[in-house]
Each structure stands twice: as C-alpha cells, then as structure tokens.
Amino acid sequence: MRTLDNGLRVVVSSTPGLGVVAVNIWYDVGSRHEQPHRQGFAHLFEHLMFQGSRHVESGQHFALLQGAGASLNATTSFDRTNYFESMPAGVLDLALWLEADRMAYLDDVLTDKNFANQVDVVAQERSQRMDNVPYGTVFEQTLPLVFEPSHPYGHLPIGNMEHLGAASLKEVSEFHDRYYMPDNAVLAIVGDVSESDAFAKAEQFFGSIASRGAPPRDLPAPLGPLTSAERLDLVQDVPSPGVWFAARLPADAPTARDLASFDLVRIIVGDGETSRLHRRLVRRDEVALSAGLGVNALVAGNSLGIASVRALPGQDLDGVVDTFTEVITQFCELGPSADELELAKAQAERELLDELSTAAGRADTLAGLTTLFSEPGLVNERLHMLQSVTVEEIHEVAQQWLPAFTNAQTRVTPSAQEPP
Amino acid sequence: MTETTTPPTVLRGRRWLFPLAVECRLDNGLRVLVYHTPGQYVVAASLVLDVPLEVEPRDREGVAELASRCLTRGAGDLDAEDFADALARCGADLGVGASSDIFGIHLSVPVTRLEPALALMVDAATAPRLDPGEFAHEKRLRLQEIQQAAAYPQHVANEELNQALFPESRAGRPQGGTTATVEQVGVDDVVDYWHTNGPAAGATLVMSGDFGSLDPIMLAEKTGFGRWKRDAGGPSTPAITRPEASSSPSLLLVNWPDAPQATLRIGGRGVSRADDRWPALFVANHAVGGSFSSRLNTVLREEQGVTYGVSSSLDSARGVGVLSVATAVRGDAGSASAAEIVSLLTAARDDISDGEVQTAVQATTDSAALGFERAEAVVARVEMLLSHGLPLDHVDENLERIQGVTAEAANAAYTEVVDPAALSVVVVGDAAQLREPLGAWGHAELHELTPTQR
C-alpha cells in the first residue's frame, strides 16, 4: 500500500494472467453518516455518482465502461460506499480516469432533472427490493429495536423516500465536499497489471486532486447486548408466520477475535443445513421452512446480528420462539463440540477462499481492510486467526452475545385467515 | 499533473480464448473433461446427465426436482445428517438440480479436500439412499415452497409468461411441478426416476480448477466414478420435439391489490443458442435491452424513472428460444410501461445503428474473460454446451461470430425473429389502477386473473 500526497491510499495486488483487472474504491461514508432527516442520502448520492461529472456526460460512465467490456456497479452499506469495475487490462486507464473525474468534479454537471430522476429510481429500487416482496420491510422495522433511531445503525441504507424527496442539489454538493475526497478514500487495483504500473497510474489520474481534510472518524461508544425485551408485532400480506430477531454484537476491528469467534458461532448455530437452527426447526421439528442467523460486521461501536425463522403456515409463533430460545440456550450451556468447530472452520475457510477467487473479490477485500483498519495485510491473517479459535472462546463469546438475540423480536402474522 | 479532459484510450488486448479441455473416458465409458484454471483454489466438478424434463410422467411432474433433493439426503454408508456433515468437513457444497435438458450434480470444494469431496459426490450419484422418511420430508417442504412462491409477484409473473408462451408443452409448466403433480409423487417414483435415468443417460464429468500436483482424472477414477455401472446400450437421449414459443399476442393482468409496483414479463419467440442467427440476435438484443445503456433501460429508468431497471434477454434450451423482457415499474405506470416496451421493441426493427452494434460487439467480446474467472463459471458454461449438444469450441466460435456481426445482420436477425405485435404480456399489479388502461391498449384482448382462482 502507498499513500499519495493528497491522502489517497492505494493498494495494489498484481496477479498476472487472464487479462482481467479489478478496481474498487471505498469511500469512508455510508448510511451511518447521514443526518437524521436525510436517511438514504448516501445511497442516493451513490446513484448520482453515475450521472456524469465535469468531463463525463450523463449516461457516459456506464456506456464507456460497458462498451469497453467492463462490468461495473456500486453499493452503499452502513459503513461505506464502494464503486467497482472489472475489466480487460487495457481498460484500466479509462476506469481510473472516470473514477478520478467523479471523485473530483461530480457536482459540476448535476441537474435538477438528473436528481429528481434518481430519486424516482431509488424509490423503485426500494419498492422492488422491499415493498413489493413478502416480508420485505421486516428487517427495516426490526433494526430500531436494537439501535435507537438516532444511532448510526438505527436505519437502513435504502432510507426514507420522503427524506429524499425533500432533499436539494445543494445538499448533494455539500455531501460531496464533506465526504468525497482522496483522503477519505481507498483505491484498490488488483489483477493483470504490474505493481509499478498500477501505482504510477494511481498517481497519474488521482495525484492532482486536492485533499480537503477527511472528517474525523466519529464512532459511538460500544453497546452491550440488549437487556430489555423489545417486541414488534406485524400483520402483513404474507404466506406464513415468521419471526425476526436482531442483536448487537462486538464491532469489527483489526484483530477482533471476539467477532471472529462469533462468526463461527454464526456458522454452527445458524448458517446452512448442518446448523443447529436448521436441524432443529426445519428437519427435526418440521415447524419451519427456514431458520438461520447472520452477522453484519460493522465498525461503529457494534456489529449487527440478525436471525429469522420462516415458520410453516399455521404454526404458533410462541412455540417457534420457545424452540429457537432452547437452541440458543443449549448452545450457550455446553458450547460447540470439537467436531462442530472443525466443520465451521472448514466452512469459514471456504467462504474466504470464495471471496478471494476473483480479482473483484480481492479488490473489495483489500479496499475494505484498508479503509476500515489501514491494514490490507490482514487478509492473510484472518484465516490464521479463525483457525486458532478454540472451543472455549466460542463458548464464552456465545454466552456473552447470543442470549440477547431473543430480546428484540418482530413477529409477522399473515393477514389472510386461511392459507391460499 | 495536468488534468485530462477526454477519456484515455482503451487498449484492446489479445483475443481471449476459453480454456481447452483435457478429455478422456473412464473404464465405464464415462466422459471426463478437465479444464485447468490457474489460481482457482475452489475447484468445481459437475456430473452432467442428459435427462430432459420431458421424461417425467405428466401426472408426476416434479419427480426430477424431488430426486435432486433426495440424492444428498444420505448416500453410501452415511445417513442424511452424517452426509451433510461430511460435506461440511470438506468445506464443500454439493448441489443437485434438474433443468430443461440436463440433470446435474455440482460440487465446489477447496482443492485441498478434493478427494474426499469427490468420494461423497460419487456416492450421491451411485448409491443414494433415497430413504422414504427423508423423501417424505423433502416432499412436504417442496409442497410448502410451491404454495409460498405464489405469494411473490415476480414468481407469478414468470410462471404466467411461461404458460402463455408454451401452453401445450413442458416448458410452459413449472420446472419443479405443481401442487397437484407433486402430491402424486411417491418415493418409488423417485427411485424409478433415478435408477432408470442415472445409469442410462449420456453423462459427462466436467472439472475445473487449479489442481496443483493433483491429477483430477486419476482422482475421479480412484473415488469411483469409473466403477459406476453404466448401461451397456450407451447414452440414450429421448428424441424430443419442442414447439416454438407462441406467436399469438396475449395480455394477462394478474390482480395484486394495492401492489406498489406492476411486475411486467413480456416475451415471444427467440432462437436457441444452436441457431445460426444467435450471434446476430444476441448483438441486437444487447442494444435494445441487454445492457444498462440499452434503449429499454435508457428510456424507462434513466429518462422516465419508473423503474430500478429493465432488461431483455435471450433464453435458450435445446431446440427452442425465447426473447423476454423483465421489469418492475411504479404501480400506476404498469400499462404505459408495457406499451412503451412493446413500442421500443417495434421501433428497433431495422433501426439498430452501426454505433449500437459496434458497442454491443465490443462490450460482449471484450468482457468475455470476466465471466469465466471462477472455476465454477467454466464448468457452468460447459454444462450449457452439453445441454444444447454444442461442441466444446462453441464459446470461441460464437465470440468470433459476434465479432463479425454487422448492423445489417443484427437488424435482419432482429426483424426476422422478434415480432412485437405477437408478444405475450403479463402484468402483475393492482387491477383497480391497471384494468382500464390495459383494456384500452389494443395489444391484445385483456384477460384478468385473481390469484386465488388458480
């Protein structure tokens, strides 16, 4: 990794062959940075980044890159926004030039029309992903049970369409000024390009962009597991009952052993067909179509845990929750068997290998580790850390964080009396 | 450094070629294809069997899907849970599925555990327990899935389009069967299906990855693929004739009260991948609806803002192809958007420009390598070739033909194959909003359906 004079951190991993190069830029801004009355703004801004910049006409970003054989996209999450493209090696200069132009000069060409158009598009994105899908809004409504609405993680990146409708172009410029600068970004270049060429190109295209002084990383204090019982009951047009749980977890950090251990808890208890939740609720008791537990690793004080059970029609949710609780409690009492731990480690290793199997995956991992922890080299250490976790550590971290999963529940009951 | 005001030039690289197969046959005649893909430490292996869905008894459609679920529910010496644990111990995924033309068993596993994972895969194929209790559980789950899927407008839209395009053939009915047909399936049907088709079907084992010093062919032999008793008669793919997609225009509104969006599926005749017109039609489709900057997406998303995205694709099975457009739009725009899509497809006839074609050609040929970085992707593509009966050099040959597509050829193919006036249109949305404008559209007589009546 090198840092340019303007603060842009550049990570390069040269893997010659296949002729493919991946670029990934992480900006250290996500939904957790949004103002309370502008939920969804970081994601809307991400959309606007494709609308053209000083030397790029509206629509040309996609057209130029796809036309040259690249595939590209961007995503906004709680902690960050990333912009990425994979391409034939000869397209690298074009990609870097485009990324630099919008990093430096986005707001030159934005019009009210573009802006209004993308607000509309985001509204349809939300509809398509959430409002027009059974259970699509449950997670959003469960989040405030574990994080105050004012907490950085109290709302989803997709945000609130009314807030976005009330926003202005001026706010877009302000957001760009505040968060989109070289010293608040990490550029990863991975693949069929030499290290020296990659660093030279980074300097060539980004070197002249002025730094502006990145906003300080302002992280709230970590919260312990939720101790109160928070409950939301929903009646919706869904085919069968379900229950969603949310929980606070330890924050992600360079050597977050407790989160790494909890990730193994995730696999053993709630991920896949060999998991405890699946075996008990889906196979043995046959009360559910699916049951699982997931972890969203985050940096602002806490990470987020989510679990859910999609029950079979007619199932009583009290019983389902009791069984879920029993699985959690048993695991906390006795911890994992050595065999379970071995299986979980094999799965975790496999997940890491999958992430790293493409240039794009490697670029995203490196950009992420650098943005959040300034240590791209962690990619090599994480597997070792996982492999060294002991049964005792897993037991301990489970006892600390797992029981609280049942404290925040959203129960969804079908509005139709009879199943269809 | 001075600021560059125009985009840098793109350097086009040397031509990318699909990896070459190392090919051999095991002692039992099983064909093995190995593709070495350096750097891919999660290796992929697929056993591809020539078993089209049409072999299923009409009243028991879904038996193939159930068989695919049951193959991994215990095999060899291991019951269902031990088998799942054994796979997990390898960090392996073993997926099984039946599609239009083939039945596939798909393995992906870190190369360090290839041998034990292959052994499990062999057991699933050659000695699945097909335990009645496990079957019963899978059948119950499957029936639930079918019911639950009906709650998703996207699923309903897909199924209704299939039915409209293929009213009389297998392609028009759900791949995994319906409630009525799955209810009829017993464990004996699954056993029959597997014992009839497993050993008899034309079969190919496709493997891809960075095998290091391992010899995948030797491992395939050693773990037992070569001991699987294959029928002496050799591969027998039943001769199937598949009707073309319907060319009668239709318009169906599935009422979804208060839906915030209208989910649209619009389709009609396309061509199969083996068709001579495929490359030209592919290029034309790319320009019209197959990319972010296509005509459809530019109008509906970037200009009108009614959708998060719209795309058209060429779907293909052996001997038959469909062009279909999929999108979800703001609810009240359902009718206008359906009309807009048909109108744009109509306007594209003989109208695709040189520039559009050049962009589509370059976008396709130059992005080819990206799609095949992973071992899994290489295997999936070979599976597609096998399912279509296409030669192994087809990927390169197709790209070469795409490279040579001119605007004239693209327009000729598009105009010949795509008939916008003959399209089937399915709209899943709020009839209170959409009934009237759809009724007035004129594309076809409006039929309306309320889901509970199905």
PDB file of C-alpha atoms in Angstrom, chain B residues 241-366:
ATOM      1  CA  THR B 241     -39.569 -32.070 -30.334  1.00  0.00           C
ATOM      2  CA  ARG B 242     -40.297 -28.821 -28.661  1.00  0.00           C
ATOM      3  CA  PRO B 243     -42.822 -26.427 -30.060  1.00  0.00           C
ATOM      4  CA  GLU B 244     -41.742 -22.878 -30.646  1.00  0.00           C
ATOM      5  CA  ALA B 245     -42.971 -20.167 -28.346  1.00  0.00           C
ATOM      6  CA  SER B 246     -46.447 -18.927 -29.090  1.00  0.00           C
ATOM      7  CA  SER B 247     -46.797 -16.240 -31.701  1.00  0.00           C
ATOM      8  CA  SER B 248     -50.292 -15.215 -30.680  1.00  0.00           C
ATOM      9  CA  PRO B 249     -50.281 -11.927 -28.837  1.00  0.00           C
ATOM     10  CA  SER B 250     -51.742 -12.073 -25.368  1.00  0.00           C
ATOM     11  CA  LEU B 251     -52.300  -9.763 -22.460  1.00  0.00           C
ATOM     12  CA  LEU B 252     -52.845 -11.033 -18.948  1.00  0.00           C
ATOM     13  CA  LEU B 253     -53.392  -8.949 -15.843  1.00  0.00           C
ATOM     14  CA  VAL B 254     -52.936 -10.785 -12.568  1.00  0.00           C
ATOM     15  CA  ASN B 255     -54.652  -8.745  -9.924  1.00  0.00           C
ATOM     16  CA  TRP B 256     -52.438  -7.908  -6.962  1.00  0.00           C
ATOM     17  CA  PRO B 257     -54.458  -5.399  -4.974  1.00  0.00           C
ATOM     18  CA  ASP B 258     -52.537  -2.420  -3.593  1.00  0.00           C
ATOM     19  CA  ALA B 259     -49.245  -3.595  -5.091  1.00  0.00           C
ATOM     20  CA  PRO B 260     -46.826  -0.637  -5.132  1.00  0.00           C
ATOM     21  CA  GLN B 261     -45.354  -1.890  -8.386  1.00  0.00           C
ATOM     22  CA  ALA B 262     -46.518  -3.537 -11.551  1.00  0.00           C
ATOM     23  CA  THR B 263     -44.333  -6.530 -12.344  1.00  0.00           C
ATOM     24  CA  LEU B 264     -44.021  -6.997 -16.087  1.00  0.00           C
ATOM     25  CA  ARG B 265     -42.926 -10.002 -18.114  1.00  0.00           C
ATOM     26  CA  ILE B 266     -43.096  -9.688 -21.870  1.00  0.00           C
ATOM     27  CA  GLY B 267     -41.915 -12.425 -24.188  1.00  0.00           C
ATOM     28  CA  GLY B 268     -42.041 -14.069 -27.545  1.00  0.00           C
ATOM     29  CA  ARG B 269     -40.099 -16.217 -29.935  1.00  0.00           C
ATOM     30  CA  GLY B 270     -36.342 -16.097 -29.821  1.00  0.00           C
ATOM     31  CA  VAL B 271     -33.851 -18.664 -31.057  1.00  0.00           C
ATOM     32  CA  SER B 272     -31.869 -21.415 -29.428  1.00  0.00           C
ATOM     33  CA  ARG B 273     -28.127 -20.968 -28.981  1.00  0.00           C
ATOM     34  CA  ALA B 274     -27.501 -23.525 -31.704  1.00  0.00           C
ATOM     35  CA  ASP B 275     -29.358 -21.380 -34.225  1.00  0.00           C
ATOM     36  CA  ASP B 276     -27.327 -19.633 -36.907  1.00  0.00           C
ATOM     37  CA  ARG B 277     -28.972 -16.340 -36.042  1.00  0.00           C
ATOM     38  CA  TRP B 278     -27.962 -16.433 -32.390  1.00  0.00           C
ATOM     39  CA  PRO B 279     -24.857 -14.192 -32.654  1.00  0.00           C
ATOM     40  CA  ALA B 280     -26.639 -11.504 -34.650  1.00  0.00           C
ATOM     41  CA  LEU B 281     -29.733 -11.658 -32.486  1.00  0.00           C
ATOM     42  CA  PHE B 282     -27.611 -11.510 -29.340  1.00  0.00           C
ATOM     43  CA  VAL B 283     -25.961  -8.334 -30.550  1.00  0.00           C
ATOM     44  CA  ALA B 284     -29.301  -6.801 -31.476  1.00  0.00           C
ATOM     45  CA  ASN B 285     -30.759  -7.714 -28.108  1.00  0.00           C
ATOM     46  CA  HIS B 286     -27.779  -6.171 -26.317  1.00  0.00           C
ATOM     47  CA  ALA B 287     -28.513  -2.863 -27.979  1.00  0.00           C
ATOM     48  CA  VAL B 288     -32.244  -2.986 -27.469  1.00  0.00           C
ATOM     49  CA  GLY B 289     -32.442  -4.241 -23.906  1.00  0.00           C
ATOM     50  CA  GLY B 290     -29.437  -6.256 -22.876  1.00  0.00           C
ATOM     51  CA  SER B 291     -27.275  -3.665 -21.165  1.00  0.00           C
ATOM     52  CA  PHE B 292     -27.515  -0.719 -18.802  1.00  0.00           C
ATOM     53  CA  SER B 293     -27.240   1.717 -21.698  1.00  0.00           C
ATOM     54  CA  SER B 294     -29.720  -0.159 -23.864  1.00  0.00           C
ATOM     55  CA  ARG B 295     -32.729   1.515 -25.389  1.00  0.00           C
ATOM     56  CA  LEU B 296     -35.150  -0.015 -22.900  1.00  0.00           C
ATOM     57  CA  ASN B 297     -33.187   0.893 -19.802  1.00  0.00           C
ATOM     58  CA  THR B 298     -32.286   4.359 -21.002  1.00  0.00           C
ATOM     59  CA  VAL B 299     -35.933   5.234 -21.542  1.00  0.00           C
ATOM     60  CA  LEU B 300     -37.634   3.546 -18.637  1.00  0.00           C
ATOM     61  CA  ARG B 301     -35.021   4.055 -15.963  1.00  0.00           C
ATOM     62  CA  GLU B 302     -32.812   6.985 -16.859  1.00  0.00           C
ATOM     63  CA  GLU B 303     -35.400   9.127 -18.600  1.00  0.00           C
ATOM     64  CA  GLN B 304     -38.717   8.194 -17.073  1.00  0.00           C
ATOM     65  CA  GLY B 305     -37.561   6.990 -13.649  1.00  0.00           C
ATOM     66  CA  VAL B 306     -40.368   4.439 -13.473  1.00  0.00           C
ATOM     67  CA  THR B 307     -38.102   1.500 -12.712  1.00  0.00           C
ATOM     68  CA  TYR B 308     -34.920   0.412 -10.979  1.00  0.00           C
ATOM     69  CA  GLY B 309     -34.068  -1.473 -14.166  1.00  0.00           C
ATOM     70  CA  VAL B 310     -35.440  -3.230 -17.222  1.00  0.00           C
ATOM     71  CA  SER B 311     -33.687  -5.793 -19.361  1.00  0.00           C
ATOM     72  CA  SER B 312     -34.361  -8.150 -22.205  1.00  0.00           C
ATOM     73  CA  SER B 313     -32.657 -11.494 -22.559  1.00  0.00           C
ATOM     74  CA  LEU B 314     -32.446 -14.422 -24.910  1.00  0.00           C
ATOM     75  CA  ASP B 315     -33.345 -17.563 -23.049  1.00  0.00           C
ATOM     76  CA  SER B 316     -32.481 -20.844 -24.632  1.00  0.00           C
ATOM     77  CA  ALA B 317     -32.984 -24.545 -24.192  1.00  0.00           C
ATOM     78  CA  ARG B 318     -32.205 -27.250 -26.694  1.00  0.00           C
ATOM     79  CA  GLY B 319     -34.217 -26.564 -29.802  1.00  0.00           C
ATOM     80  CA  VAL B 320     -36.180 -23.604 -28.529  1.00  0.00           C
ATOM     81  CA  GLY B 321     -35.573 -19.994 -27.570  1.00  0.00           C
ATOM     82  CA  VAL B 322     -37.432 -17.067 -26.108  1.00  0.00           C
ATOM     83  CA  LEU B 323     -36.813 -13.353 -26.030  1.00  0.00           C
ATOM     84  CA  SER B 324     -38.146 -11.990 -22.790  1.00  0.00           C
ATOM     85  CA  VAL B 325     -38.271  -8.622 -21.107  1.00  0.00           C
ATOM     86  CA  ALA B 326     -38.475  -8.324 -17.336  1.00  0.00           C
ATOM     87  CA  THR B 327     -39.019  -5.345 -15.110  1.00  0.00           C
ATOM     88  CA  ALA B 328     -40.987  -3.917 -12.220  1.00  0.00           C
ATOM     89  CA  VAL B 329     -42.310  -0.374 -12.528  1.00  0.00           C
ATOM     90  CA  ARG B 330     -44.131   2.118 -10.376  1.00  0.00           C
ATOM     91  CA  GLY B 331     -47.626   0.700  -9.971  1.00  0.00           C
ATOM     92  CA  ASP B 332     -49.579   3.347 -11.809  1.00  0.00           C
ATOM     93  CA  ALA B 333     -47.184   3.178 -14.766  1.00  0.00           C
ATOM     94  CA  GLY B 334     -47.810  -0.514 -15.412  1.00  0.00           C
ATOM     95  CA  SER B 335     -49.863  -0.098 -18.541  1.00  0.00           C
ATOM     96  CA  ALA B 336     -47.922   2.799 -20.001  1.00  0.00           C
ATOM     97  CA  SER B 337     -44.644   0.962 -19.423  1.00  0.00           C
ATOM     98  CA  ALA B 338     -45.841  -2.257 -21.021  1.00  0.00           C
ATOM     99  CA  ALA B 339     -46.916  -0.236 -24.041  1.00  0.00           C
ATOM    100  CA  GLU B 340     -43.636   1.661 -24.038  1.00  0.00           C
ATOM    101  CA  ILE B 341     -41.634  -1.555 -24.037  1.00  0.00           C
ATOM    102  CA  VAL B 342     -43.558  -3.014 -26.974  1.00  0.00           C
ATOM    103  CA  SER B 343     -43.265   0.302 -28.749  1.00  0.00           C
ATOM    104  CA  LEU B 344     -39.493   0.429 -28.235  1.00  0.00           C
ATOM    105  CA  LEU B 345     -39.094  -3.140 -29.464  1.00  0.00           C
ATOM    106  CA  THR B 346     -41.108  -2.201 -32.523  1.00  0.00           C
ATOM    107  CA  ALA B 347     -39.082   0.923 -33.176  1.00  0.00           C
ATOM    108  CA  ALA B 348     -35.900  -1.127 -33.042  1.00  0.00           C
ATOM    109  CA  ARG B 349     -36.840  -3.112 -36.126  1.00  0.00           C
ATOM    110  CA  ASP B 350     -34.375  -2.197 -38.892  1.00  0.00           C
ATOM    111  CA  ASP B 351     -33.320   0.732 -36.764  1.00  0.00           C
ATOM    112  CA  ILE B 352     -30.280  -0.523 -34.837  1.00  0.00           C
ATOM    113  CA  SER B 353     -27.349   1.680 -35.745  1.00  0.00           C
ATOM    114  CA  ASP B 354     -23.735   0.890 -36.582  1.00  0.00           C
ATOM    115  CA  GLY B 355     -22.699   2.574 -33.364  1.00  0.00           C
ATOM    116  CA  GLU B 356     -25.064   0.497 -31.285  1.00  0.00           C
ATOM    117  CA  VAL B 357     -23.845  -2.673 -32.935  1.00  0.00           C
ATOM    118  CA  GLN B 358     -20.177  -1.790 -32.509  1.00  0.00           C
ATOM    119  CA  THR B 359     -20.743  -1.023 -28.846  1.00  0.00           C
ATOM    120  CA  ALA B 360     -22.616  -4.270 -28.321  1.00  0.00           C
ATOM    121  CA  VAL B 361     -19.975  -6.292 -30.148  1.00  0.00           C
ATOM    122  CA  GLN B 362     -17.089  -4.798 -28.210  1.00  0.00           C
ATOM    123  CA  ALA B 363     -18.913  -4.976 -24.903  1.00  0.00           C
ATOM    124  CA  THR B 364     -19.566  -8.661 -25.449  1.00  0.00           C
ATOM    125  CA  THR B 365     -16.272  -9.822 -26.901  1.00  0.00           C
ATOM    126  CA  ASP B 366     -14.071  -7.788 -24.598  1.00  0.00           C
TER     127      ASP B 366
END
